Short mmCIF file of C-alpha atoms in Angstrom, two decimals:
data_model
loop_
_atom_site.label_atom_id
_atom_site.label_comp_id
_atom_site.label_asym_id
_atom_site.label_seq_id
_atom_site.Cartn_x
_atom_site.Cartn_y
_atom_site.Cartn_z
CA GLY A 1 -5.73 10.90 -5.29
CA ASN A 2 -6.99 10.06 -2.10
CA ASN A 3 -8.95 7.37 -3.85
CA GLU A 4 -9.29 4.36 -1.39
CA PHE A 5 -12.97 3.50 -0.56
CA VAL A 6 -15.33 1.70 -2.93
CA ILE A 7 -18.92 1.81 -2.78
CA ASP A 8 -21.76 -0.83 -3.20
CA TRP A 9 -23.84 0.44 -5.81
CA LEU A 10 -25.81 -2.53 -6.65
CA ASP A 11 -29.50 -1.37 -7.79
CA ASP A 12 -28.58 1.89 -7.78
CA GLY A 13 -27.20 2.24 -4.54
CA LEU A 14 -30.38 0.55 -2.77
CA GLU A 15 -28.99 -0.57 0.41
CA LEU A 16 -27.30 2.39 1.01
CA ARG A 17 -29.72 4.68 0.17
CA THR A 18 -32.60 2.75 2.20
CA THR A 19 -30.54 1.22 5.31
CA LYS A 20 -29.14 3.30 7.63
CA HIS A 21 -25.84 2.04 8.41
CA HIS A 22 -23.38 3.12 11.73
CA THR A 23 -21.79 5.62 8.87
CA GLY A 24 -25.03 6.85 7.65
CA ARG A 25 -26.68 6.71 4.79
CA ILE A 26 -27.14 8.52 1.03
CA ARG A 27 -30.02 10.71 1.13
CA ALA A 28 -31.17 10.82 -2.53
CA THR A 29 -32.73 14.06 -4.15
CA ASN A 30 -32.98 14.46 -7.76
CA PHE A 31 -30.31 17.11 -7.75
CA ASN A 32 -27.69 14.86 -6.30
CA LEU A 33 -28.97 11.69 -8.34
CA ASN A 34 -28.54 14.05 -11.55
CA ARG A 35 -24.99 14.91 -9.94
CA ILE A 36 -23.81 11.92 -9.10
CA PHE A 37 -20.90 10.09 -10.69
CA GLN A 38 -19.70 13.16 -12.86
CA ALA A 39 -16.57 14.92 -12.74
CA GLY A 40 -15.97 17.74 -10.43
CA ILE A 41 -13.69 19.54 -7.96
CA THR A 42 -13.45 18.23 -4.32
CA TRP A 43 -12.57 19.38 -1.34
CA SER A 44 -12.34 19.01 2.73
CA THR A 45 -15.01 21.19 4.17
CA ILE A 46 -13.39 21.04 7.62
CA SER A 47 -9.52 21.97 7.43
CA SER A 48 -6.67 22.97 9.82
CA SER A 49 -4.98 24.87 7.11
CA SER A 50 -5.88 26.44 3.79
CA LEU A 51 -8.28 25.33 1.47
CA SER A 52 -7.09 22.45 -1.14
CA MET A 53 -9.01 21.57 -4.22
CA ARG A 54 -8.55 18.15 -5.96
CA TYR A 55 -9.56 17.06 -9.80
CA GLN A 56 -12.54 14.51 -9.38
CA PRO A 57 -12.79 12.17 -12.30
CA ALA A 58 -16.45 10.65 -13.35
CA GLY A 59 -17.74 7.94 -11.29
CA MET A 60 -17.41 9.10 -7.97
CA ILE A 61 -19.84 10.26 -5.15
CA PHE A 62 -19.53 12.81 -2.76
CA GLU A 63 -21.03 13.80 1.08
CA SER A 64 -21.00 16.28 3.15
CA LYS A 65 -17.37 16.65 4.28
CA GLY A 66 -16.24 15.77 0.80
CA SER A 67 -18.01 18.15 -1.32
CA VAL A 68 -18.21 18.69 -5.07
CA CYS A 69 -18.67 21.55 -7.03
CA PHE A 70 -19.60 20.83 -10.79
CA CYS A 71 -18.98 22.90 -14.27
CA ASP A 72 -20.77 22.94 -17.37
CA THR A 73 -17.64 22.25 -19.26
CA GLU A 74 -14.15 20.45 -18.58
CA GLU A 75 -13.00 24.09 -19.35
CA ASP A 76 -14.55 25.47 -16.71
CA ARG A 77 -13.49 23.07 -14.32
CA LEU A 78 -9.76 23.14 -14.71
CA PHE A 79 -10.09 27.07 -14.59
CA LEU A 80 -12.04 26.55 -10.98
CA LEU A 81 -9.80 24.34 -9.63
CA GLY A 82 -6.71 26.48 -10.98
CA LEU A 83 -8.06 29.66 -9.20
CA THR A 84 -9.64 27.22 -5.99
CA ASN A 85 -6.06 26.55 -4.82
CA THR A 86 -4.33 30.12 -5.16
CA LYS A 87 -3.34 32.76 -2.21
CA VAL A 88 -5.89 34.85 -3.92
CA VAL A 89 -9.11 32.26 -2.81
CA ASN A 90 -7.12 31.27 0.83
CA ALA A 91 -7.19 35.18 1.34
CA LEU A 92 -10.74 35.81 0.65
CA LEU A 93 -11.75 32.64 2.37
CA LEU A 94 -10.13 33.82 5.58
CA ILE A 95 -12.78 36.99 5.36
CA LEU A 96 -15.70 34.75 4.14
CA SER A 97 -15.26 31.88 7.01
CA PRO A 98 -12.55 32.90 9.22
CA THR A 99 -13.44 29.77 11.41
CA LEU A 100 -11.81 27.57 8.50
CA ASP A 101 -15.19 25.85 7.86
CA TYR A 102 -14.80 25.69 4.07
CA HIS A 103 -18.63 24.44 3.38
CA GLU A 104 -20.65 25.59 0.62
CA GLY A 105 -21.64 28.81 1.68
CA PRO A 106 -18.55 30.67 1.96
CA MET A 107 -17.35 28.53 -1.08
CA SER A 108 -20.33 29.93 -3.25
CA ARG A 109 -19.57 33.65 -2.24
CA VAL A 110 -16.15 33.75 -3.57
CA PRO A 111 -16.08 36.44 -6.51
CA ILE A 112 -14.55 34.78 -10.04
CA VAL A 113 -12.53 37.28 -12.37
CA GLU A 114 -12.17 35.23 -15.44
CA GLU A 115 -9.04 36.53 -17.00
CA ASN A 116 -6.04 34.39 -18.59
CA LYS A 117 -8.33 31.48 -18.59
CA LYS A 118 -6.24 29.80 -21.48
CA ASP A 119 -3.10 29.89 -19.42
CA VAL A 120 -5.09 28.54 -16.07
CA VAL A 121 -6.33 25.78 -17.86
CA GLU A 122 -2.72 24.83 -19.38
CA ILE A 123 -0.92 25.39 -16.08
CA THR A 124 -3.84 23.33 -13.97
CA LYS A 125 -3.66 20.27 -16.45
CA LYS A 126 0.42 20.13 -15.68
CA CYS A 127 -0.34 20.50 -11.67
CA ILE A 128 -3.07 17.43 -12.23
CA PHE A 129 -0.47 15.39 -14.43
CA LEU A 130 2.26 15.82 -11.65
CA SER A 131 -0.07 14.67 -8.74
CA LYS A 132 -1.42 12.25 -10.51
CA THR A 133 2.05 10.80 -11.79
CA ASP A 134 3.26 10.81 -7.85
CA TRP A 135 0.39 9.26 -6.43
CA ASN A 136 0.44 6.61 -8.97
CA ASN A 137 4.16 5.52 -7.94
CA TYR A 138 2.73 3.93 -4.77
CA GLU A 139 0.99 0.53 -4.85
CA THR A 140 -1.84 1.77 -2.99
CA SER A 141 -3.11 3.71 -5.83
CA TRP A 142 -5.39 2.26 -8.30
CA ASP A 143 -3.58 3.00 -10.99
CA PHE A 144 -0.19 1.79 -9.75
CA THR A 145 1.77 -0.07 -12.47
CA ASP A 146 5.29 -0.68 -11.30
CA ASN A 147 7.99 0.20 -8.60
CA PRO A 148 9.63 3.53 -9.24
CA LEU A 149 13.25 1.72 -8.87
CA ILE A 150 12.53 -0.79 -11.35
CA ARG A 151 11.57 1.45 -13.73
CA GLN A 152 14.87 3.21 -13.78
CA LYS A 153 16.43 0.41 -15.42
CA GLN A 154 19.53 1.16 -13.43
CA PRO A 155 22.29 -1.86 -12.81
CA THR A 156 22.69 -0.78 -8.93
CA LEU A 157 19.96 0.30 -6.73
CA LYS A 158 21.86 3.25 -5.61
CA ALA A 159 22.10 4.19 -9.14
CA ALA A 160 18.35 3.62 -9.48
CA PHE A 161 17.10 5.46 -6.11
CA GLY A 162 19.59 8.46 -7.05
CA GLN A 163 17.83 8.66 -10.71
CA TRP A 164 14.43 8.56 -9.00
CA GLN A 165 15.92 11.32 -6.29
CA THR A 166 16.42 13.63 -8.98
CA GLN A 167 13.40 13.19 -11.06
CA ASN A 168 11.33 13.54 -7.83
CA ARG A 169 13.54 16.84 -7.13
CA ALA A 170 12.50 17.76 -10.56
CA ALA A 171 9.14 17.14 -10.20
CA ILE A 172 8.64 19.16 -6.82
CA ASP A 173 10.69 22.04 -8.53
CA GLU A 174 8.31 22.42 -11.36
CA MET A 175 5.16 21.95 -9.60
CA LYS A 176 6.42 24.91 -6.98
CA ARG A 177 6.81 26.94 -10.26
CA LEU A 178 3.72 26.20 -11.81
CA GLU A 179 1.96 26.96 -8.54
CA GLU A 180 3.71 29.98 -8.32
CA GLU A 181 2.84 31.38 -11.86
CA ASN A 182 -0.84 30.05 -11.35
CA ASN A 183 -0.77 32.72 -8.28
CA ARG A 184 0.90 35.21 -10.20
CA LEU A 185 -1.85 35.26 -12.78
CA PHE A 186 -4.76 35.58 -10.19
CA ILE A 187 -3.38 38.05 -7.85
CA GLU A 188 -2.99 40.22 -10.92
CA ALA A 189 -6.06 39.69 -12.43
CA TYR A 190 -7.44 40.55 -8.97
CA GLY A 191 -5.12 43.76 -8.37
CA LEU A 192 -3.80 42.29 -5.28
CA GLN A 193 -0.09 43.15 -6.11
CA ASP A 194 0.30 45.38 -3.16
CA GLU A 195 -1.32 42.55 -0.80
CA LEU A 196 -0.05 39.43 -1.81
CA SER A 197 3.22 37.23 -2.82
CA PRO A 198 2.99 34.44 -5.77
CA ASP A 199 5.55 32.74 -3.46
CA VAL A 200 4.99 28.98 -2.16
CA PRO A 201 7.19 27.50 0.22
CA GLU A 202 8.49 24.26 -0.49
CA GLU A 203 7.04 22.51 2.17
CA GLN A 204 3.65 23.30 0.92
CA ILE A 205 4.23 21.20 -2.15
CA THR A 206 2.70 17.82 -1.62
CA LEU A 207 4.35 15.46 -3.67
CA VAL A 208 6.13 12.92 -1.85
CA ARG A 209 9.74 13.10 -1.39
CA ALA A 210 12.30 10.08 -2.00
CA ASP A 211 13.40 8.83 1.21
CA ARG A 212 15.99 5.80 1.18
CA GLU A 213 14.61 3.98 3.74
CA LYS A 214 10.80 4.26 2.75
CA ASP A 215 11.57 3.73 -0.70
CA CYS A 216 13.41 0.57 -0.07
CA ARG A 217 10.56 -0.80 1.95
CA ASP A 218 8.59 0.12 -0.89
CA PHE A 219 10.77 -1.98 -2.86
CA ILE A 220 10.48 -5.15 -0.66
CA SER A 221 6.99 -4.72 -0.88
CA TYR A 222 7.03 -4.74 -4.82
CA ALA A 223 8.95 -7.80 -4.40
CA VAL A 224 6.88 -9.77 -2.51
CA GLY A 225 4.01 -8.76 -4.86
CA CYS A 226 5.78 -10.55 -7.49
CA LEU A 227 6.71 -13.75 -5.45
CA PHE A 228 3.14 -13.98 -4.97
CA GLY A 229 2.12 -13.40 -8.88
CA ARG A 230 0.05 -9.80 -8.08
CA TYR A 231 2.75 -7.94 -10.15
CA SER A 232 5.30 -8.87 -12.71
CA LEU A 233 8.54 -7.93 -13.87
CA ASP A 234 7.45 -8.53 -17.24
CA LYS A 235 4.14 -6.84 -17.21
CA THR A 236 2.87 -3.32 -15.67
CA GLY A 237 -0.09 -3.59 -13.63
CA LEU A 238 -1.88 -6.46 -11.52
CA ILE A 239 -1.65 -9.84 -12.73
CA LEU A 240 -3.17 -11.88 -10.21
CA ALA A 241 -5.86 -10.04 -8.01
CA SER A 242 -8.85 -12.04 -8.62
CA GLN A 243 -10.45 -14.67 -6.21
CA GLY A 244 -8.67 -17.93 -5.91
CA GLU A 245 -6.35 -17.41 -9.11
CA THR A 246 -3.05 -19.67 -9.63
CA LEU A 247 0.11 -19.77 -11.20
CA ASP A 248 -1.41 -21.23 -13.98
CA ASP A 249 -3.71 -18.33 -14.54
CA TYR A 250 -0.58 -15.89 -13.76
CA LEU A 251 1.47 -18.17 -16.92
CA LYS A 252 -1.53 -17.68 -19.04
CA HIS A 253 -0.57 -13.66 -19.17
CA ILE A 254 3.35 -14.53 -18.98
CA PRO A 255 3.97 -18.39 -20.45
CA GLU A 256 7.93 -17.21 -19.65
CA PRO A 257 8.10 -15.43 -16.89
CA THR A 258 11.80 -13.83 -15.69
CA LEU A 259 10.66 -14.69 -12.39
CA THR A 260 8.17 -17.58 -11.46
CA PRO A 261 5.78 -16.69 -8.36
CA CYS A 262 5.43 -19.27 -5.42
CA GLU A 263 3.00 -22.22 -6.88
CA ASN A 264 1.47 -22.85 -3.33
CA ASN A 265 0.76 -19.30 -2.77
CA VAL A 266 2.64 -19.75 0.78
CA LEU A 267 6.00 -17.55 1.68
CA PRO A 268 7.53 -19.11 5.00
CA ILE A 269 9.10 -16.35 7.45
CA ILE A 270 11.12 -18.07 9.83
CA ASP A 271 14.27 -16.74 11.60
CA GLY A 272 17.01 -19.12 10.48
CA ASP A 273 17.71 -21.13 7.02
CA TRP A 274 14.90 -23.39 7.80
CA PHE A 275 13.13 -23.40 4.05
CA ALA A 276 14.59 -23.01 0.46
CA ASP A 277 11.48 -20.80 -0.65
CA ASP A 278 11.68 -19.04 2.65
CA VAL A 279 10.55 -15.36 2.06
CA SER A 280 14.23 -13.92 2.31
CA GLU A 281 15.43 -16.40 0.16
CA ARG A 282 12.96 -15.96 -2.53
CA PHE A 283 13.48 -11.83 -2.11
CA ARG A 284 17.34 -12.37 -2.76
CA GLU A 285 15.97 -14.61 -6.11
CA PHE A 286 14.15 -11.59 -6.92
CA LEU A 287 16.91 -9.29 -6.13
CA ARG A 288 19.19 -11.23 -8.54
CA VAL A 289 16.40 -11.28 -11.48
CA SER A 290 15.46 -7.87 -11.48
CA PHE A 291 19.36 -6.03 -10.94
CA GLY A 292 21.43 -8.91 -11.97
CA GLU A 293 23.84 -11.27 -10.58
CA ALA A 294 27.02 -8.85 -11.11
CA HIS A 295 26.00 -6.47 -8.81
CA TYR A 296 23.76 -8.39 -6.30
CA ALA A 297 26.13 -7.82 -3.42
CA GLU A 298 26.20 -4.32 -3.64
CA ASN A 299 22.41 -4.25 -4.02
CA LEU A 300 21.97 -6.18 -1.02
CA HIS A 301 24.08 -4.31 0.94
CA PHE A 302 22.15 -0.96 -0.34
CA ILE A 303 19.05 -2.55 1.08
CA GLU A 304 19.96 -3.70 3.93
CA GLU A 305 22.00 -0.52 5.09
CA SER A 306 18.98 1.53 4.02
CA LEU A 307 16.93 -0.85 6.68
CA GLY A 308 19.67 -0.95 9.22
CA LYS A 309 19.39 -4.61 9.60
CA LYS A 310 19.66 -7.89 7.87
CA ILE A 311 16.82 -8.85 5.19
CA GLY A 312 16.05 -11.63 7.09
CA GLN A 313 15.59 -9.91 10.39
CA TYR A 314 13.35 -7.18 8.51
CA PHE A 315 11.13 -10.08 6.88
CA VAL A 316 10.63 -11.40 11.05
CA LYS A 317 10.32 -8.49 12.58
CA ASP A 318 8.87 -5.64 10.44
CA PHE A 319 7.51 -6.51 7.16
CA TYR A 320 3.85 -7.35 8.53
CA SER A 321 3.66 -4.35 10.45
CA ASP A 322 4.90 -2.26 7.48
CA HIS A 323 2.01 -3.80 5.31
CA ILE A 324 -0.52 -3.37 7.84
CA LYS A 325 0.23 0.63 8.07
CA ARG A 326 0.61 0.85 4.42
CA TYR A 327 -2.95 -0.89 3.74
CA LYS A 328 -4.29 1.13 6.76
CA LYS A 329 -5.31 -2.30 8.48
CA ARG A 330 -6.71 -4.03 5.30
CA PRO A 331 -3.55 -6.29 4.58
CA ILE A 332 -3.69 -8.23 1.21
CA TYR A 333 -1.38 -10.47 2.30
CA TRP A 334 -2.22 -12.76 5.44
CA LEU A 335 0.40 -13.94 8.22
CA PHE A 336 -0.33 -17.22 9.82
CA SER A 337 1.42 -17.04 13.21
CA SER A 338 2.08 -19.25 16.13
CA PRO A 339 1.59 -17.45 19.66
CA LYS A 340 5.00 -16.65 20.16
CA GLY A 341 6.16 -15.90 16.44
CA SER A 342 8.45 -19.00 16.13
CA PHE A 343 6.31 -20.09 13.32
CA ASN A 344 5.09 -17.19 10.33
CA ALA A 345 3.64 -18.03 6.87
CA LEU A 346 2.62 -15.41 4.14
CA ILE A 347 -0.16 -15.86 1.64
CA TYR A 348 -2.08 -13.71 -0.85
CA LEU A 349 -5.29 -13.19 0.07
CA HIS A 350 -6.69 -13.19 -3.44
CA ARG A 351 -5.01 -16.44 -4.18
CA TYR A 352 -6.73 -18.24 -1.25
CA ARG A 353 -8.23 -21.27 -1.72
CA ALA A 354 -10.09 -23.52 0.62
CA ASP A 355 -7.02 -25.94 1.07
CA THR A 356 -4.33 -23.16 1.56
CA VAL A 357 -4.64 -23.93 5.48
CA SER A 358 -3.77 -27.43 5.01
CA VAL A 359 -0.82 -26.49 3.03
CA VAL A 360 0.24 -24.27 5.57
CA LEU A 361 -0.20 -26.95 7.88
CA ASN A 362 1.37 -29.97 6.28
CA GLU A 363 4.33 -28.22 4.06
CA TYR A 364 5.45 -26.16 6.45
CA LEU A 365 4.34 -26.06 10.22
CA ARG A 366 4.87 -29.97 10.69
CA GLU A 367 8.01 -29.72 8.22
CA PHE A 368 9.53 -27.20 10.67
CA ARG A 369 8.91 -29.36 13.59
CA THR A 370 10.23 -32.05 12.30
CA LYS A 371 13.21 -30.16 11.31
CA LEU A 372 13.24 -28.60 14.80
CA SER A 373 13.16 -32.44 16.09
CA ALA A 374 15.99 -33.36 14.08
CA GLN A 375 18.51 -30.32 14.81
CA LYS A 376 17.09 -31.08 18.62
CA SER A 377 18.64 -34.59 18.31
CA HIS A 378 21.95 -33.45 16.76
CA LEU A 379 22.35 -30.93 19.80
CA GLU A 380 21.49 -33.88 21.82
CA ALA A 381 24.23 -35.50 20.39
CA ILE A 382 26.92 -32.49 20.69
CA SER A 383 25.90 -31.86 24.63
CA ILE A 384 26.77 -35.62 25.79
CA SER A 385 29.90 -36.07 23.07
CA SER A 386 33.29 -36.54 24.49
CA ASN A 387 34.81 -34.84 21.53
CA ALA A 388 33.11 -31.56 22.21
CA SER A 389 34.31 -28.78 24.94
CA GLN A 390 32.31 -27.57 27.68
CA SER A 391 31.47 -24.43 26.17
CA GLU A 392 29.96 -26.29 22.96
CA LYS A 393 28.19 -28.20 25.07
CA THR A 394 26.49 -25.58 27.20
CA LYS A 395 25.56 -23.45 24.13
CA ALA A 396 23.77 -26.99 22.95
CA LEU A 397 21.97 -27.45 26.25
CA LYS A 398 20.66 -23.62 25.75
CA GLU A 399 19.83 -24.37 22.44
CA ILE A 400 17.74 -27.45 23.09
CA GLU A 401 16.05 -25.43 25.89
CA LYS A 402 15.12 -22.98 23.16
CA MET A 403 13.71 -25.84 20.56
CA ASN A 404 11.67 -27.72 23.15
CA LYS A 405 10.01 -24.55 23.82
CA MET A 406 9.51 -23.57 20.02
CA ILE A 407 8.01 -27.22 19.67
CA ALA A 408 5.63 -27.47 22.52
CA GLU A 409 4.70 -24.01 20.80
CA LEU A 410 4.05 -25.14 17.60
CA GLU A 411 2.40 -28.35 18.87
CA GLU A 412 -0.20 -26.37 20.57
CA TYR A 413 -0.61 -24.25 17.39
CA GLU A 414 -1.45 -27.13 15.58
CA ARG A 415 -3.76 -29.05 17.94
CA GLU A 416 -5.67 -26.35 19.17
CA VAL A 417 -5.27 -23.66 16.07
CA LEU A 418 -4.31 -24.77 12.72
CA TYR A 419 -5.15 -28.42 12.39
CA PRO A 420 -9.27 -27.49 12.99
CA LEU A 421 -9.18 -24.52 11.13
CA ALA A 422 -7.40 -27.05 8.13
CA THR A 423 -10.10 -29.34 8.62
CA GLU A 424 -13.26 -26.54 8.26
CA GLN A 425 -11.77 -25.94 4.71
CA LYS A 426 -13.08 -22.57 5.03
CA VAL A 427 -14.64 -21.06 2.37
CA ILE A 428 -14.42 -16.78 1.92
CA ASP A 429 -15.76 -14.33 -0.28
CA LEU A 430 -13.35 -11.38 -1.32
CA ASP A 431 -16.61 -8.96 -1.78
CA ASP A 432 -17.03 -9.40 2.22
CA GLY A 433 -13.69 -7.48 2.70
CA VAL A 434 -10.75 -8.13 4.27
CA LYS A 435 -12.30 -7.24 8.01
CA VAL A 436 -14.66 -9.80 7.88
CA ASN A 437 -13.00 -12.67 6.04
CA TYR A 438 -9.82 -12.02 8.92
CA GLY A 439 -11.67 -12.24 11.65
CA LYS A 440 -12.98 -15.93 10.25
CA PHE A 441 -9.66 -17.21 11.18
CA GLY A 442 -9.46 -16.43 14.71
CA THR A 443 -5.64 -16.52 16.08
CA ALA A 444 -4.38 -18.42 13.27
CA LEU A 445 -3.37 -15.33 11.81
CA LYS A 446 -1.22 -12.59 13.53
CA LYS A 447 -3.52 -9.80 15.45
CA ILE A 448 -4.17 -6.65 13.96
CA ALA A 449 -4.80 -4.12 16.62
CA GLY A 450 -8.08 -1.94 16.00
CA LEU A 451 -9.05 -4.34 13.09
CA ASP A 452 -12.10 -5.09 15.42
CA ALA A 453 -13.12 -1.38 16.21
CA GLN A 454 -17.03 -0.76 15.60
CA ASP A 455 -16.07 2.83 13.83
CA ASP A 456 -13.37 1.19 11.76
#
């Protein structure tokens, strides 16, 4: 777990080895170039609590605050990983490094008693499997395949969540049992039965707990991924994830999809029933397809009850902020948004093309403004109609005032921001990253607080 960053290692990392960036540079020596990209076990050298070691597969690099211990064999690596995640080693480190600075010095002085090696290795393998499975349940994992609630193959979301909760509970119990057995083996090997207990408090088991609201938000995020073609109900793993891919590329992977993604890479998010392909409507379609029509109302109620609001309200008010948090200010779905948020349209970064802004402008912003103008004319007719009651006229006048402000907002957004941007036919390169590319669109996109921070 915790694998989130990709290093530019072109020409054996030439730029990172020779150019000093604000984050530092790689100081290459014969030793670490021999060891780089090898499998090992890694840990944070500064901690406010106990030591925690993780298995690091081949293909990774290391640095001073995320050190790696290398072993000659996989068996030694797994044994050492089992040892270093015990109460025994944490007790020893309180003596060797009472400041909780677990750098290479005190770590190298930990005495190793090599007993019960076969049992320890088997326990360690099982713990790695449980941890890896847990990490891969969430879409920010590089090995994410599908959403856990979809995977349950249940007729209702309530049943799916209940089954997922049971699986989650079983994994936590099993991890607790394995860690306690691992502790017991090493406590006996070191003769510390009178000093240490093998018990592990449940709060120290770091597997994620099932959470109804959070898991429903994750389910919605996965649904949006399916609506853009990033994921599919018909095939696990990533489908569209390369720059500029289209619906045709999707259909090459899945010729007869259960759910067809949006063709133009745009999902409007607007308060009210203005577009048939609004993200709320398309999500409802996803829910019908993924869990069936028979239990659709029950499943929608389960989600809205979990969220504490209607699905349309969630998309308008919360979805994008959730997405930004999930991807740590590096969103893969971008929100075109007018200054006061009257108009919003979501696109998938990997499917962006030079004409995407024009699609947002012509097929959605202008169309929305036209619909607002038509609705305004209808309300104006009510406001002067002899057949309308005074309360109906008053309500119509209030709506007209609101729509005038919205139309003015959209006209300014088009004139000052979206139309000039659409004429540029802006080209991006995914390799430049979200931070660089997002900034190219200025105020056309929803502002992300802290995105421009120098140290980010």
